[in-house]
Every structure is written in structure tokens, then in C-alpha cells.
Tab-separated table of C-alpha atoms and ligand atoms in Angstrom:
chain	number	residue	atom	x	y	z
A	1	UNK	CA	-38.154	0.171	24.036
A	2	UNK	CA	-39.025	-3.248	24.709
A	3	UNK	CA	-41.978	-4.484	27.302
A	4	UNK	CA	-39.962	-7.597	27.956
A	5	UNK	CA	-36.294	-6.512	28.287
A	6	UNK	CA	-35.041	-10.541	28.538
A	7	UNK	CA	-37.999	-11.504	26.052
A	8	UNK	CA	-37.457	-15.321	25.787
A	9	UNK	CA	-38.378	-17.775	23.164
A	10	UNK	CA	-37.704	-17.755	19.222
A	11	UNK	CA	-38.422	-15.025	17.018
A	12	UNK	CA	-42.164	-13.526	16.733
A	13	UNK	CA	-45.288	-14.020	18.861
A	14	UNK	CA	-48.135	-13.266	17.589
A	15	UNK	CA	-50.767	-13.366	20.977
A	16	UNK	CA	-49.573	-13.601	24.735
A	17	UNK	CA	-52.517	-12.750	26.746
A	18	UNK	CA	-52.970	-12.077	30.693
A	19	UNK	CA	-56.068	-14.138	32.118
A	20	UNK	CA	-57.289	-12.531	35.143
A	21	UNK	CA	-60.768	-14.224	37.041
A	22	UNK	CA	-60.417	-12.672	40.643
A	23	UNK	CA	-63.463	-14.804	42.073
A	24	UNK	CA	-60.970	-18.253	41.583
A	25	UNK	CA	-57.707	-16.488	42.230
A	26	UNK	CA	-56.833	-17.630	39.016
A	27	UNK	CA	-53.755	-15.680	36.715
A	28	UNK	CA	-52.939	-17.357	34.011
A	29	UNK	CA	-50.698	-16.600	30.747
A	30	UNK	CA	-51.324	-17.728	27.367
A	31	UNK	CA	-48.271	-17.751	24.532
A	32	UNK	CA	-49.255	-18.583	21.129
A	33	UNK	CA	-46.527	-18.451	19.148
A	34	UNK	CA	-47.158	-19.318	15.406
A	35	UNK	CA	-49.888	-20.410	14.458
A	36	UNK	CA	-48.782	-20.395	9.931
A	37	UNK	CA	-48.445	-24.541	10.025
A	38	UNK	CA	-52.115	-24.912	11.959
A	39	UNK	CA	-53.752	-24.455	15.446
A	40	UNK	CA	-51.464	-24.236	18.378
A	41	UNK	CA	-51.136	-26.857	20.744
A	42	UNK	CA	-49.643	-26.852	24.111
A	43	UNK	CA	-50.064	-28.181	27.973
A	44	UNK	CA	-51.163	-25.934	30.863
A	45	UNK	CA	-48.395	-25.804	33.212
A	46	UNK	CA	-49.068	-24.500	36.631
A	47	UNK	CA	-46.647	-23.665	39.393
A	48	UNK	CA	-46.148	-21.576	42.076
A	49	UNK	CA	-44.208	-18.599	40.167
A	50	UNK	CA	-42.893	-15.530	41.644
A	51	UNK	CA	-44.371	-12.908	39.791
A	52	UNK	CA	-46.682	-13.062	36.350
A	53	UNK	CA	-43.658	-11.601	34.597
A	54	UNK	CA	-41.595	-15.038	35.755
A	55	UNK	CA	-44.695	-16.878	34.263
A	56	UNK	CA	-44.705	-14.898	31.188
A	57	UNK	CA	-40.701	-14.979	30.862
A	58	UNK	CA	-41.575	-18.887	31.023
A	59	UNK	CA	-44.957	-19.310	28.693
A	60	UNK	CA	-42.468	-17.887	26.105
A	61	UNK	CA	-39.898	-20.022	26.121
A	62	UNK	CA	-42.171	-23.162	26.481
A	63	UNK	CA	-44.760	-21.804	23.603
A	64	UNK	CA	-41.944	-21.453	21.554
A	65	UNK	CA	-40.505	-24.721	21.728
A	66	UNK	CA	-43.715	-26.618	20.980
A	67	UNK	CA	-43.563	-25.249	17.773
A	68	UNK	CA	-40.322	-26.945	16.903
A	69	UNK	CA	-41.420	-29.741	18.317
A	70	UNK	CA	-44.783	-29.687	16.564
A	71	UNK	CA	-42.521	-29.101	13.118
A	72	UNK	CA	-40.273	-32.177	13.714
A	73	UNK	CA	-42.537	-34.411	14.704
A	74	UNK	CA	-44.339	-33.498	10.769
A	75	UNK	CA	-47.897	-32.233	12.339
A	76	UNK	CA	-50.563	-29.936	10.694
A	77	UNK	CA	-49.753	-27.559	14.300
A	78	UNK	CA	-48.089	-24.627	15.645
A	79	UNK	CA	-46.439	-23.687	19.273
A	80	UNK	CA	-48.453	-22.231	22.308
A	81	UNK	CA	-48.736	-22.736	26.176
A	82	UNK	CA	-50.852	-21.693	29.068
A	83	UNK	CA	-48.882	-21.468	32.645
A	84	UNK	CA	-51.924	-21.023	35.403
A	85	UNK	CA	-49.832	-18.820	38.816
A	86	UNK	CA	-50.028	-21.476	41.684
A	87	UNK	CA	-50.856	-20.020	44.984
A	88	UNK	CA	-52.724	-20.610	48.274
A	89	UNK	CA	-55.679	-18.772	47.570
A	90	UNK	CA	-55.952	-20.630	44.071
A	91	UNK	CA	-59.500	-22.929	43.895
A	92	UNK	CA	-58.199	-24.935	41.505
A	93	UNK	CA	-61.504	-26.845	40.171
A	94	UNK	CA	-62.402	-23.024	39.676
A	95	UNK	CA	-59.846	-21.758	37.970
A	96	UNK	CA	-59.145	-24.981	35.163
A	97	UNK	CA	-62.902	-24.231	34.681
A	98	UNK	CA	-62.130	-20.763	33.730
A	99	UNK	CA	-59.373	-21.530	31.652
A	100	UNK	CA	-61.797	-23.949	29.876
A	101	UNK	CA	-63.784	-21.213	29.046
A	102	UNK	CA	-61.238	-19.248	27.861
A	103	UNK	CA	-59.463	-22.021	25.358
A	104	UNK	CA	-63.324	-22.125	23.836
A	105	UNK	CA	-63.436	-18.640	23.096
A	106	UNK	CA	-60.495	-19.149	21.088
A	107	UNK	CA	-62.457	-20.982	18.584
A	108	UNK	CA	-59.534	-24.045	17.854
A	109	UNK	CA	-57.038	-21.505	17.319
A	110	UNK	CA	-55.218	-23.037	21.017
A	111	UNK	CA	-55.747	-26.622	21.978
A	112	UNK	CA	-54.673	-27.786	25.266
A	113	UNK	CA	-54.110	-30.516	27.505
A	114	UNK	CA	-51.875	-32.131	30.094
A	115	UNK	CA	-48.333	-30.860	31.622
A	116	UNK	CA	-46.142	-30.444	35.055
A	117	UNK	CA	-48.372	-29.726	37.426
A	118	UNK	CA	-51.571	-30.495	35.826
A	119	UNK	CA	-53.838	-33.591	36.420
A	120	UNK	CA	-56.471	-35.651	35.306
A	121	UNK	CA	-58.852	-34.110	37.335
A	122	UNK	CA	-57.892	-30.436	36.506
A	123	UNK	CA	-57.829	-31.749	33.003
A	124	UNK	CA	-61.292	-33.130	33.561
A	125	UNK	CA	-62.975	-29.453	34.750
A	126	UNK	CA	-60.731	-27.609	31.378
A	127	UNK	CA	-63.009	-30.444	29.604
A	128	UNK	CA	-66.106	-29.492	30.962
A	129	UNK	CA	-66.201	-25.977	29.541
A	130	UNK	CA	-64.213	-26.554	25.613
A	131	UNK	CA	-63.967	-29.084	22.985
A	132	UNK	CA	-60.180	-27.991	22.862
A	133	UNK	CA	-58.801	-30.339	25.226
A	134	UNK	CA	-57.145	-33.764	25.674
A	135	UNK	CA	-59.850	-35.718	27.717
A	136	UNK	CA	-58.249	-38.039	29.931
A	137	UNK	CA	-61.178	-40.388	30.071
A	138	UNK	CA	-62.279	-42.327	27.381
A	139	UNK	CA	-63.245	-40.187	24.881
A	140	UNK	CA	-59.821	-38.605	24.642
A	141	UNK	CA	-56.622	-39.554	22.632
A	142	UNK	CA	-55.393	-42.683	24.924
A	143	UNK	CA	-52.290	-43.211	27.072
A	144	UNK	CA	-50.252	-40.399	26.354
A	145	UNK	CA	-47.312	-41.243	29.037
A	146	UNK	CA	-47.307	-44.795	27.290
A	147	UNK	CA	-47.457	-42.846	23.969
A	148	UNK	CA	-44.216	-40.757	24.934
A	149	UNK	CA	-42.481	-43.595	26.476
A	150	UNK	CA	-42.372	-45.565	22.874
A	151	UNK	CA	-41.115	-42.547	21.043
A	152	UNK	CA	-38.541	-42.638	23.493
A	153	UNK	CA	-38.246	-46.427	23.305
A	154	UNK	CA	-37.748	-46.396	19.296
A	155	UNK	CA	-35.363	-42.971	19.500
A	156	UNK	CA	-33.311	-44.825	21.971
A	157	UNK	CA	-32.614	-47.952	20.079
A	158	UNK	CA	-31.575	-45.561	17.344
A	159	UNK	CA	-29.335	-43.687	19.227
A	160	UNK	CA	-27.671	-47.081	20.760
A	161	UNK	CA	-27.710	-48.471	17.083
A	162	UNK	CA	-25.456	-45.141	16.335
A	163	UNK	CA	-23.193	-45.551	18.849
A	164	UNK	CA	-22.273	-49.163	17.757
A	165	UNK	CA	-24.820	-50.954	20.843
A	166	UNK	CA	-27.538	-53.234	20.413
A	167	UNK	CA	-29.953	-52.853	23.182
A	168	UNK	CA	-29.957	-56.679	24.189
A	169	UNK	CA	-27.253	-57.199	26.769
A	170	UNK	CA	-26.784	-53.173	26.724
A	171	UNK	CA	-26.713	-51.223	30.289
A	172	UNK	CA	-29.763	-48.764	30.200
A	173	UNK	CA	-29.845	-46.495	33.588
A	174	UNK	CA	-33.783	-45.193	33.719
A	175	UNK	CA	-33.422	-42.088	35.739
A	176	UNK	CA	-37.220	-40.877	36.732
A	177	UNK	CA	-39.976	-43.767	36.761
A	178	UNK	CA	-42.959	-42.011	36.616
A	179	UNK	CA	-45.389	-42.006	33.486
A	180	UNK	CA	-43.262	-41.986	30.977
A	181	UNK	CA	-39.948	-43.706	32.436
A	182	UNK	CA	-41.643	-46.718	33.873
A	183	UNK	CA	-42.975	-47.939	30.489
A	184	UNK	CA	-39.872	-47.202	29.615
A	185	UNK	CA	-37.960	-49.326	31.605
A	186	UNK	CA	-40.434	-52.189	30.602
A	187	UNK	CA	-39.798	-51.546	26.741
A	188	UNK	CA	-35.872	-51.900	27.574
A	189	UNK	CA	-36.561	-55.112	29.503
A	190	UNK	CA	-38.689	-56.364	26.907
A	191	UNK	CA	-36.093	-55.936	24.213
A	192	UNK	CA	-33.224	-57.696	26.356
A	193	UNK	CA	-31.741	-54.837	27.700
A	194	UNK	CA	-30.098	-54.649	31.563
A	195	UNK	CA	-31.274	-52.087	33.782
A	196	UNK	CA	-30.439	-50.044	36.308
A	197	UNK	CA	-33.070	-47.729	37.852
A	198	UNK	CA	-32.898	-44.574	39.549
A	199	UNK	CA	-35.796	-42.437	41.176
A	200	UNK	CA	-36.098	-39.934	44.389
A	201	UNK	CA	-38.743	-41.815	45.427
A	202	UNK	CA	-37.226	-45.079	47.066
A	203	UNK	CA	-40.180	-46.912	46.950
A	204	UNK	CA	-41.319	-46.671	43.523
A	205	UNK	CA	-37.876	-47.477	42.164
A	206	UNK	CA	-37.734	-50.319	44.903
A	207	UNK	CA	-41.086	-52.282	43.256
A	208	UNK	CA	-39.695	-51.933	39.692
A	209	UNK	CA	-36.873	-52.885	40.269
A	210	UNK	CA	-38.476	-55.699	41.946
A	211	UNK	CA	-41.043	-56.445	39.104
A	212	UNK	CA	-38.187	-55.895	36.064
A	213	UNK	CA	-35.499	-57.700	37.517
A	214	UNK	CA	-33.049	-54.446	37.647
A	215	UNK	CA	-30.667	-53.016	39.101
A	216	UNK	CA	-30.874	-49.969	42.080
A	217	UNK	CA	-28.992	-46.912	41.733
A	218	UNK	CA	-28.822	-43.712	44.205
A	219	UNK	CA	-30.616	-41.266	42.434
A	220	UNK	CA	-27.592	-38.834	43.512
A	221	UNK	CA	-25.134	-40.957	42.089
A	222	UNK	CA	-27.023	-41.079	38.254
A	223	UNK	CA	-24.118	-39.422	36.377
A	224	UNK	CA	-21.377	-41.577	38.096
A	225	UNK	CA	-22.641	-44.556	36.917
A	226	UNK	CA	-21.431	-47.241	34.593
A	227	UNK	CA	-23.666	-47.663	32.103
A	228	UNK	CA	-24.239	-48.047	28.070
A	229	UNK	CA	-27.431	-45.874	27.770
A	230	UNK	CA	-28.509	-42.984	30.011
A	231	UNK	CA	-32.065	-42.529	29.500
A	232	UNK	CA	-33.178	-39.311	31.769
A	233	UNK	CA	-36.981	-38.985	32.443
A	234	UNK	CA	-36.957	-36.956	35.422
A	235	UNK	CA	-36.252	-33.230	35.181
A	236	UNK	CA	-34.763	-31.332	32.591
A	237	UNK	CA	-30.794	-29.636	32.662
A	238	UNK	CA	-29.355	-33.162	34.302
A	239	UNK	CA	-26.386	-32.661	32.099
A	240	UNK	CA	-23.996	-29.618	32.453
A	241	UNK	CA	-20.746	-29.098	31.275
A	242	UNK	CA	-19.058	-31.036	33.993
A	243	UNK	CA	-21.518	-34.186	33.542
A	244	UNK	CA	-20.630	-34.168	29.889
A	245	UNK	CA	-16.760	-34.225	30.047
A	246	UNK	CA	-17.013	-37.338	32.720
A	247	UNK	CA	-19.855	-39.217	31.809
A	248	UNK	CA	-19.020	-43.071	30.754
A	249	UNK	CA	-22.461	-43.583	29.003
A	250	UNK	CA	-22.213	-44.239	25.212
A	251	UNK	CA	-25.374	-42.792	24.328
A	252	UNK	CA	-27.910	-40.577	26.096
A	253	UNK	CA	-31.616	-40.801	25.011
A	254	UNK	CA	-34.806	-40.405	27.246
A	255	UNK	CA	-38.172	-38.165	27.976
A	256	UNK	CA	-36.675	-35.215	30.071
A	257	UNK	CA	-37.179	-31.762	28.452
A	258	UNK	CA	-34.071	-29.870	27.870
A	259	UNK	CA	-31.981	-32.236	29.104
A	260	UNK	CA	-28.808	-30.372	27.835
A	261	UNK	CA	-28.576	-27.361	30.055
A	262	UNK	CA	-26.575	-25.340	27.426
A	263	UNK	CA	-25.680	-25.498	23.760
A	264	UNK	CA	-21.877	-26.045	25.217
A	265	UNK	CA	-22.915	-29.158	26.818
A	266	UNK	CA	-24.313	-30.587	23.428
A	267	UNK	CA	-21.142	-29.885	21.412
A	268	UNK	CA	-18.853	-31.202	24.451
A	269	UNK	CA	-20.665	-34.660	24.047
A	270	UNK	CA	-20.433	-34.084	19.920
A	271	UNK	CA	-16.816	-34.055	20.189
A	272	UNK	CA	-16.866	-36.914	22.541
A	273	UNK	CA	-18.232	-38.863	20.463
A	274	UNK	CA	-21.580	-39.299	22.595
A	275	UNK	CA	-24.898	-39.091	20.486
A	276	UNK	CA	-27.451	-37.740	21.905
A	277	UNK	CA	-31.169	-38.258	20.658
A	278	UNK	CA	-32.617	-34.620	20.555
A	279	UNK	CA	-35.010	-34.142	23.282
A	280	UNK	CA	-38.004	-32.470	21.620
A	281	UNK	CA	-37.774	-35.148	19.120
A	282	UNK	CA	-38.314	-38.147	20.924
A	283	UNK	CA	-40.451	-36.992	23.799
A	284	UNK	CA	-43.121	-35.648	20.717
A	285	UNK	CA	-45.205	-39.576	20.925
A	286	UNK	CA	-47.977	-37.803	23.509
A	287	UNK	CA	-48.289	-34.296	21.330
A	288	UNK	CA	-48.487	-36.719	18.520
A	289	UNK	CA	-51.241	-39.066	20.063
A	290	UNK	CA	-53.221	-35.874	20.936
A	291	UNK	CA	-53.000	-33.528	18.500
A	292	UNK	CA	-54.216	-36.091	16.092
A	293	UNK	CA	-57.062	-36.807	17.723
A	294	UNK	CA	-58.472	-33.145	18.565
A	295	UNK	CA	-57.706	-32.890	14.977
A	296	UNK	CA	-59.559	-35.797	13.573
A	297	UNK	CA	-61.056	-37.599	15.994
A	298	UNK	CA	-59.335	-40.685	15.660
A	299	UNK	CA	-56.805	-42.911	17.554
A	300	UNK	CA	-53.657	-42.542	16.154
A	301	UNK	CA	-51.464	-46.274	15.577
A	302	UNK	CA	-48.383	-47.254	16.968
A	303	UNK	CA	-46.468	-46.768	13.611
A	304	UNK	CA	-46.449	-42.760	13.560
A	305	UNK	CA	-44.936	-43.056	16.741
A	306	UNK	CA	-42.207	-45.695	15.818
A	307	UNK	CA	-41.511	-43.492	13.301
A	308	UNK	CA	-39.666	-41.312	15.469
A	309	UNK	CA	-36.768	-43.605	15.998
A	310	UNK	CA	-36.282	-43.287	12.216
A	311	UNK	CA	-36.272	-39.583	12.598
A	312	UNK	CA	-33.600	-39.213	14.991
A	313	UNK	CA	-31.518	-41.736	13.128
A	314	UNK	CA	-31.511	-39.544	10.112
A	315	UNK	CA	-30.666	-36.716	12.731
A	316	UNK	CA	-27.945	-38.239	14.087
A	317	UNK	CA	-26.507	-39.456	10.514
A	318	UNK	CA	-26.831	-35.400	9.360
A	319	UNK	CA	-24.615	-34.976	12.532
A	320	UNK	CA	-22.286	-37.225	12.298
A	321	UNK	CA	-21.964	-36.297	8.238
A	322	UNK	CA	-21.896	-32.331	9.059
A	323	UNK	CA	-20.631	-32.041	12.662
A	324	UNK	CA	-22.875	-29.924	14.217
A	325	UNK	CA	-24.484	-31.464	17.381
A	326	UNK	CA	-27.731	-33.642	17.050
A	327	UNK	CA	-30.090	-31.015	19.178
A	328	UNK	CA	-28.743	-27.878	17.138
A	329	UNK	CA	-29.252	-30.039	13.548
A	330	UNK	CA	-32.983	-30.844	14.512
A	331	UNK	CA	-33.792	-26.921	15.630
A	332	UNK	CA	-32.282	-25.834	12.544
A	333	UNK	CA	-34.332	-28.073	10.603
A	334	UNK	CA	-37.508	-27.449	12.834
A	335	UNK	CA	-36.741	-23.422	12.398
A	336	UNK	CA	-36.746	-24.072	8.142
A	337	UNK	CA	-39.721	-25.975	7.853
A	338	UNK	CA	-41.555	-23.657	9.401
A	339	UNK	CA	-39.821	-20.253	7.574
A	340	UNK	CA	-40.211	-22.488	4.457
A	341	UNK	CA	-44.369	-21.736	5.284
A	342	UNK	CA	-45.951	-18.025	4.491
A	343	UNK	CA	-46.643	-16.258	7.772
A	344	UNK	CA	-50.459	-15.900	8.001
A	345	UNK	CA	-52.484	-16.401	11.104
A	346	UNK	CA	-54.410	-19.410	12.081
A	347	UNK	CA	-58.015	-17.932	13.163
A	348	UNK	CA	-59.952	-20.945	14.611
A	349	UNK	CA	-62.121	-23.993	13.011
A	350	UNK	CA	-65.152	-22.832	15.420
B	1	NAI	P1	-43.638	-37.893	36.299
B	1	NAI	O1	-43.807	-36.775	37.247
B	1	NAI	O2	-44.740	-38.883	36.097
B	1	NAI	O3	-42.346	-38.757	36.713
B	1	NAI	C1	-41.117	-38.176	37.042
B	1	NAI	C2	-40.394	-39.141	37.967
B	1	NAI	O4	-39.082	-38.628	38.190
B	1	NAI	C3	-41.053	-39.294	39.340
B	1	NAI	O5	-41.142	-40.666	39.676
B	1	NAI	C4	-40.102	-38.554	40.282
B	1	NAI	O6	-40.081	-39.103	41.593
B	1	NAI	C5	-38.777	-38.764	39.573
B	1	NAI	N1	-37.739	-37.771	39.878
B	1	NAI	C6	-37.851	-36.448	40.063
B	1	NAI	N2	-36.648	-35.892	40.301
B	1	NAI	C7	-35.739	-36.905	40.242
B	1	NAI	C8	-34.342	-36.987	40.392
B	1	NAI	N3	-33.605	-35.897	40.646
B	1	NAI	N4	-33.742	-38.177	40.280
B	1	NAI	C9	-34.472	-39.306	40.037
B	1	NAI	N5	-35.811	-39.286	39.883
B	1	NAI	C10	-36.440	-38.112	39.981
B	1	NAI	O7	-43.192	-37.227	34.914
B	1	NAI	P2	-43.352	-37.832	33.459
B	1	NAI	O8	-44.678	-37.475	32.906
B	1	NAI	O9	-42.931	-39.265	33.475
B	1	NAI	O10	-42.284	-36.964	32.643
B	1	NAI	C11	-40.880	-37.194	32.765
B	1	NAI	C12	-40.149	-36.137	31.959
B	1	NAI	O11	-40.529	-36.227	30.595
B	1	NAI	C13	-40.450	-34.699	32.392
B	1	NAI	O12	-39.278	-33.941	32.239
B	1	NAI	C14	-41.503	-34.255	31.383
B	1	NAI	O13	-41.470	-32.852	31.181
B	1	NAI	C15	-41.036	-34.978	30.128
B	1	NAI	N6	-42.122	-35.236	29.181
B	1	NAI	C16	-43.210	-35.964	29.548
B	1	NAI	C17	-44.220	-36.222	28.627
B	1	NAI	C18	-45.399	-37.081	28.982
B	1	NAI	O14	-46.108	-37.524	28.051
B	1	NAI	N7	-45.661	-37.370	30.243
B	1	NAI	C19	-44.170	-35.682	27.246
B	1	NAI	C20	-42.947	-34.954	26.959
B	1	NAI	C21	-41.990	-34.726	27.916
């Protein structure tokens, strides 16, 4: 008998708690999902979901993941997430308040901070009740969108390097020019590249374009287009199956989370020769930036976070050497450094 027939994510959990404060409307889910490398980090992620079984289904999965991500990217850290149940009768200020609370009594064992559908300002009231969160002011850990975009920048001039391009006078197609993709798309024009932009909102991509010199393309018409680099920083599952057998892009590289939206799809672009830099690889520059500094209190240089693009180089040399797909070569490493760790449980600095 299992309490979650469809139970998501990897393996073991060892604490997914229900967060109930009736007087904000708030319901909230927390996953932590090994804690044997160090405290858990992970976002709070709110949206409007069905049912808090959806949210929980979801918490999993994401909790999960952030502890392969925390393993690759070589941090004293486990995996965890908090998804807050967005509704009409939600007072938000109220509710991140609460969680606040909630992430103190935890004592360090879960550290939070920013993701989809939280802000600065619900960042700011999470602040105002723990220690155990990424301040977005100036006593917190930086720019973390400008912190993920150079991971991506460094992992992406890898990935071109292994498919035989040199960024200046390559084709990169920014798709999604928010936080992370419009620094982005000013690292590629920096370093000589042409661009193309894409975003659903006309007017942003309009004024970069404008400012960088680039290129316009539908955002509808992303996967159609000629280009050397794809570099996806909108939403994750952009390729499928279909995308993968037509796309003309050389190499594919950018911030989006699960970008692949099935194992098939990865091994499709394997045998096409496409590399692919693996997602939770090089979008890890903002957990790296903050997880450092709740950790020690300092500012974390530039160089940790170049380092990634020498990380997915070596991943995409063990691919090319072994066969198996980029993403699947960095989980299975991920998965071993962590099994290669005795299971005990984190329990909290204070
Ligand atoms: P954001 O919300 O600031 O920007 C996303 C941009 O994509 C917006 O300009 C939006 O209009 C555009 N967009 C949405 N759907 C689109 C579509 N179908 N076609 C073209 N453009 C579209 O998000 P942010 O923070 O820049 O994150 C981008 C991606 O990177 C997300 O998938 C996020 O989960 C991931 N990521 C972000 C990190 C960060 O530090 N901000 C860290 C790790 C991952």
C-alpha cells in the first residue's frame, strides 16, 4: 500500500510535510529529500494547483532534482522545495510570512529562496521571520539571474566548442529574455556572437533587439529556425520528439528547466549528433551564488561559476567517449556522488 500511488521524484524522502495556517489561506508543501551531503536548499514555488496532492506530486519531483543539481554543481547541500497553493483567498504578504516562520523552525536543516512565481517582495516578508533565506536586498547573495545567466554563458561556449563552433560569428537564438536570458543575450553579443531573439512578450524582445543589434524571431516559430545555438530560457519541455528529429541547431544550451521533455528526446539528439549541455548543470550559477552565502556569509567570485562550462565539457567528452546522452551521464554521476555518501540525516546548524 502506497500513500502516493504515482509517487514522483528519485528514490527516498526523508520529510514532506503539509503546512496548513487557515487565518492567511495559506497550504503549502515542503519536500526535503536528502539531506546526507548538507542542509537542503530549494526555491518556494507557488502556483495555482488543483489539489494539494498535484502540489505534493510536484514538490517531489522538484525536491528531488535539486539534489542532483546541488551534487553536480560540487556543494556542501542536499535537495528540498516548498510549493505555497495559489488561490484567491491567498494574502500573500501573510502567508510568505508564515512560511518564514516555518523554514526557522527548521533550524538550517531547509534553506530557501527565490523561484516561479515568487518575488522580491514575497521573498522580502519569508526574510522577515528566518535567517534561512536568500535576501534580495543587499545583505543577500547578489544577482542571482545574472549569476545563472553566466553559468549558462560558459556551458554554452562549451557546448558550441563541442560541436566544432566558435561563438564569434555563430547564430545564437535566445528564446525567453527575462532574468536570466537577457544577460544572456548580452554575454553572446559581447563575445561576437549573432543573435536572434525570441520572447512572447513583443515588446521586451523589440528593445533588445534594439539595444543588441539582433535579430527578431516569432516566438512560435523558435524551433523552425536557422540557427547554430538554441539557447532556451523560457519554459521547460520546448523540445519533444518531433523538435528533435527536425531541428537545424548544432548545439542546444540555455537556462530552461527540463528542457528535454523525455529521455527519448535526449538520445534522438545523441544520435544526431546534437550536444546538448545538461540542464541542471548549467542553470546551477544562482543555487551556487546562494547557497554559498547562507552557508558562509560571503560573496561567492565569478570563477566557481565559470567553472561550470568546464563541467559540462567533461560531460559532454564522457558522452561522446561512452554514448550515453549528456543529461543521462550527468544524473548518473549526480545519483553516485551522492550514494558514494553514508545516509544520515542533516538536523539543523540552529
Ligand atoms: P523570467 O520569468 O524572468 O523570464 C522568462 C521569459 O520567457 C519572459 O520574458 C517570458 O515572457 C518569456 N517566455 C515565456 N514563454 C515563452 C515562450 N513560449 N516563448 C518565448 N518566450 C517566452 O524567468 P527566468 O528567471 O529568466 O528563468 C528562465 C528559465 O530558467 C525558467 O525555466 C527558469 O525555471 C529557469 N531557471 C532560472 C533561474 C534563475 O536564476 N532565474 C535558475 C535556474 C533555472
Amino acid at each position: 500500500m502506497s500513500l502516493l500511488p504515482d509517487l514522483p521524484g528519485d528514490g527516498d524522502f526523508e520529510q514532506v510535510q503539509v503546512l496548513v495556517d487557515r487565518a492567511s489561506g495559506m497550504q503549502a508543501v515542503l519536500a526535503v529529500h536528502d539531506t546526507r551531503m548538507g542542509p537542503a536548499f530549494g526555491g518556494i514555488r507557488r502556483r495555482a494547483y488543483g489539489s494539494v496532492a498535484d502540489a505534493t506530486r510536484d514538490v517531489l519531483a522538484l525536491a528531488s532534482a535539486m539534489t542532483w543539481k546541488c551534487a553536480m554543481a560540487g556543494l556542501p547541500a542536499g535537495g528540498g522545495k516548498l510549493v505555497l497553493v495559489d488561490h484567491p483567498g491567498l494574502d500573500r504578504e501573510a502567508a510568505y510570512r508564515r512560511i518564514g516562520e516555518f523554514v526557522e523552525s527548521l533550524g538550517g536543516r531547509f534553506s530557501t529562496g527565490p523561484d516561479v512565481g515568487t518575488t522580491d517582495a514575497d521573498l522580502r516578508a519569508v526574510c522577515s521571520r528566518t535567517r534561512h533565506c536568500a535576501d534580495p536586498d543587499s545583505g543577500g547573495p547578489g544577482d542571482l539571474g545574472r549569476a545563472t545567466a553566466l553559468g549558462v554563458f560558459h556551458a554554452l561556449q562549451a557546448t558550441a566548442r563541442h560541436a566544432g563552433l566558435v561563438l564569434e560569428g555563430a547564430t545564437v537564438l535566445v528564446q525567453g529574455l527575462g532574468t536570466v536570458g537577457g544577460p544572456l543575450a548580452r554575454m553572446c553579443r559581447d563575445a561576437g556572437a549573432r543573435l536572434l531573439l525570441a520572447d512572447v512578450d513583443g515588446q521586451r524582445a523589440k528593445c533588445l533587439a534594439a539595444e543588441l543589434g539582433a535579430g527578431l524571431v516569432d516566438p512560435d516559430r523558435v524551433l523552425e529556425t536557422r540557427c547554430d545555438v538554441l539557447a532556451p530560457c523560457a519554459l521547460g519541455g520546448l523540445l519533444d520528439e518531433a523538435a528533435a528529429r527536425s531541428l537545424s541547431a548544432r548545439a542546444v544550451c540555455g537556462a530552461a528547466n527540463n528542457l528535454l521533455a523525455s529521455d527519448r528526446v535526449g538520445r534522438i539528439l545523441h544520435e544526431r549528433g546534437i550536444p546538448v549541455a545538461p540542464d541542471f548543470v548549467a542553470n546551477a550559477g544562482a543555487l551556487i551564488v546562494g547557497c554559498l552565502h547562507q552557508l558562509h556569509g560571503t560573496r561567492v567570485g565569478d570563477d566557481r561559476i565559470v567553472a561550470i562550462g568546464q563541467v559540462v565539457a567533461g560531460l559532454l567528452e564522457e558522452s561522446a567517449r561512452t554514448g550515453v546522452p549528456p543529461g543521462e551521464v550527468a544524473l548518473a554521476r549526480a545519483r553516485s556522488r551522492v550514494a558514494a555518501v553514508p545516509h544520515r540525516l542533516y538536523l539543523g546548524g540552529s
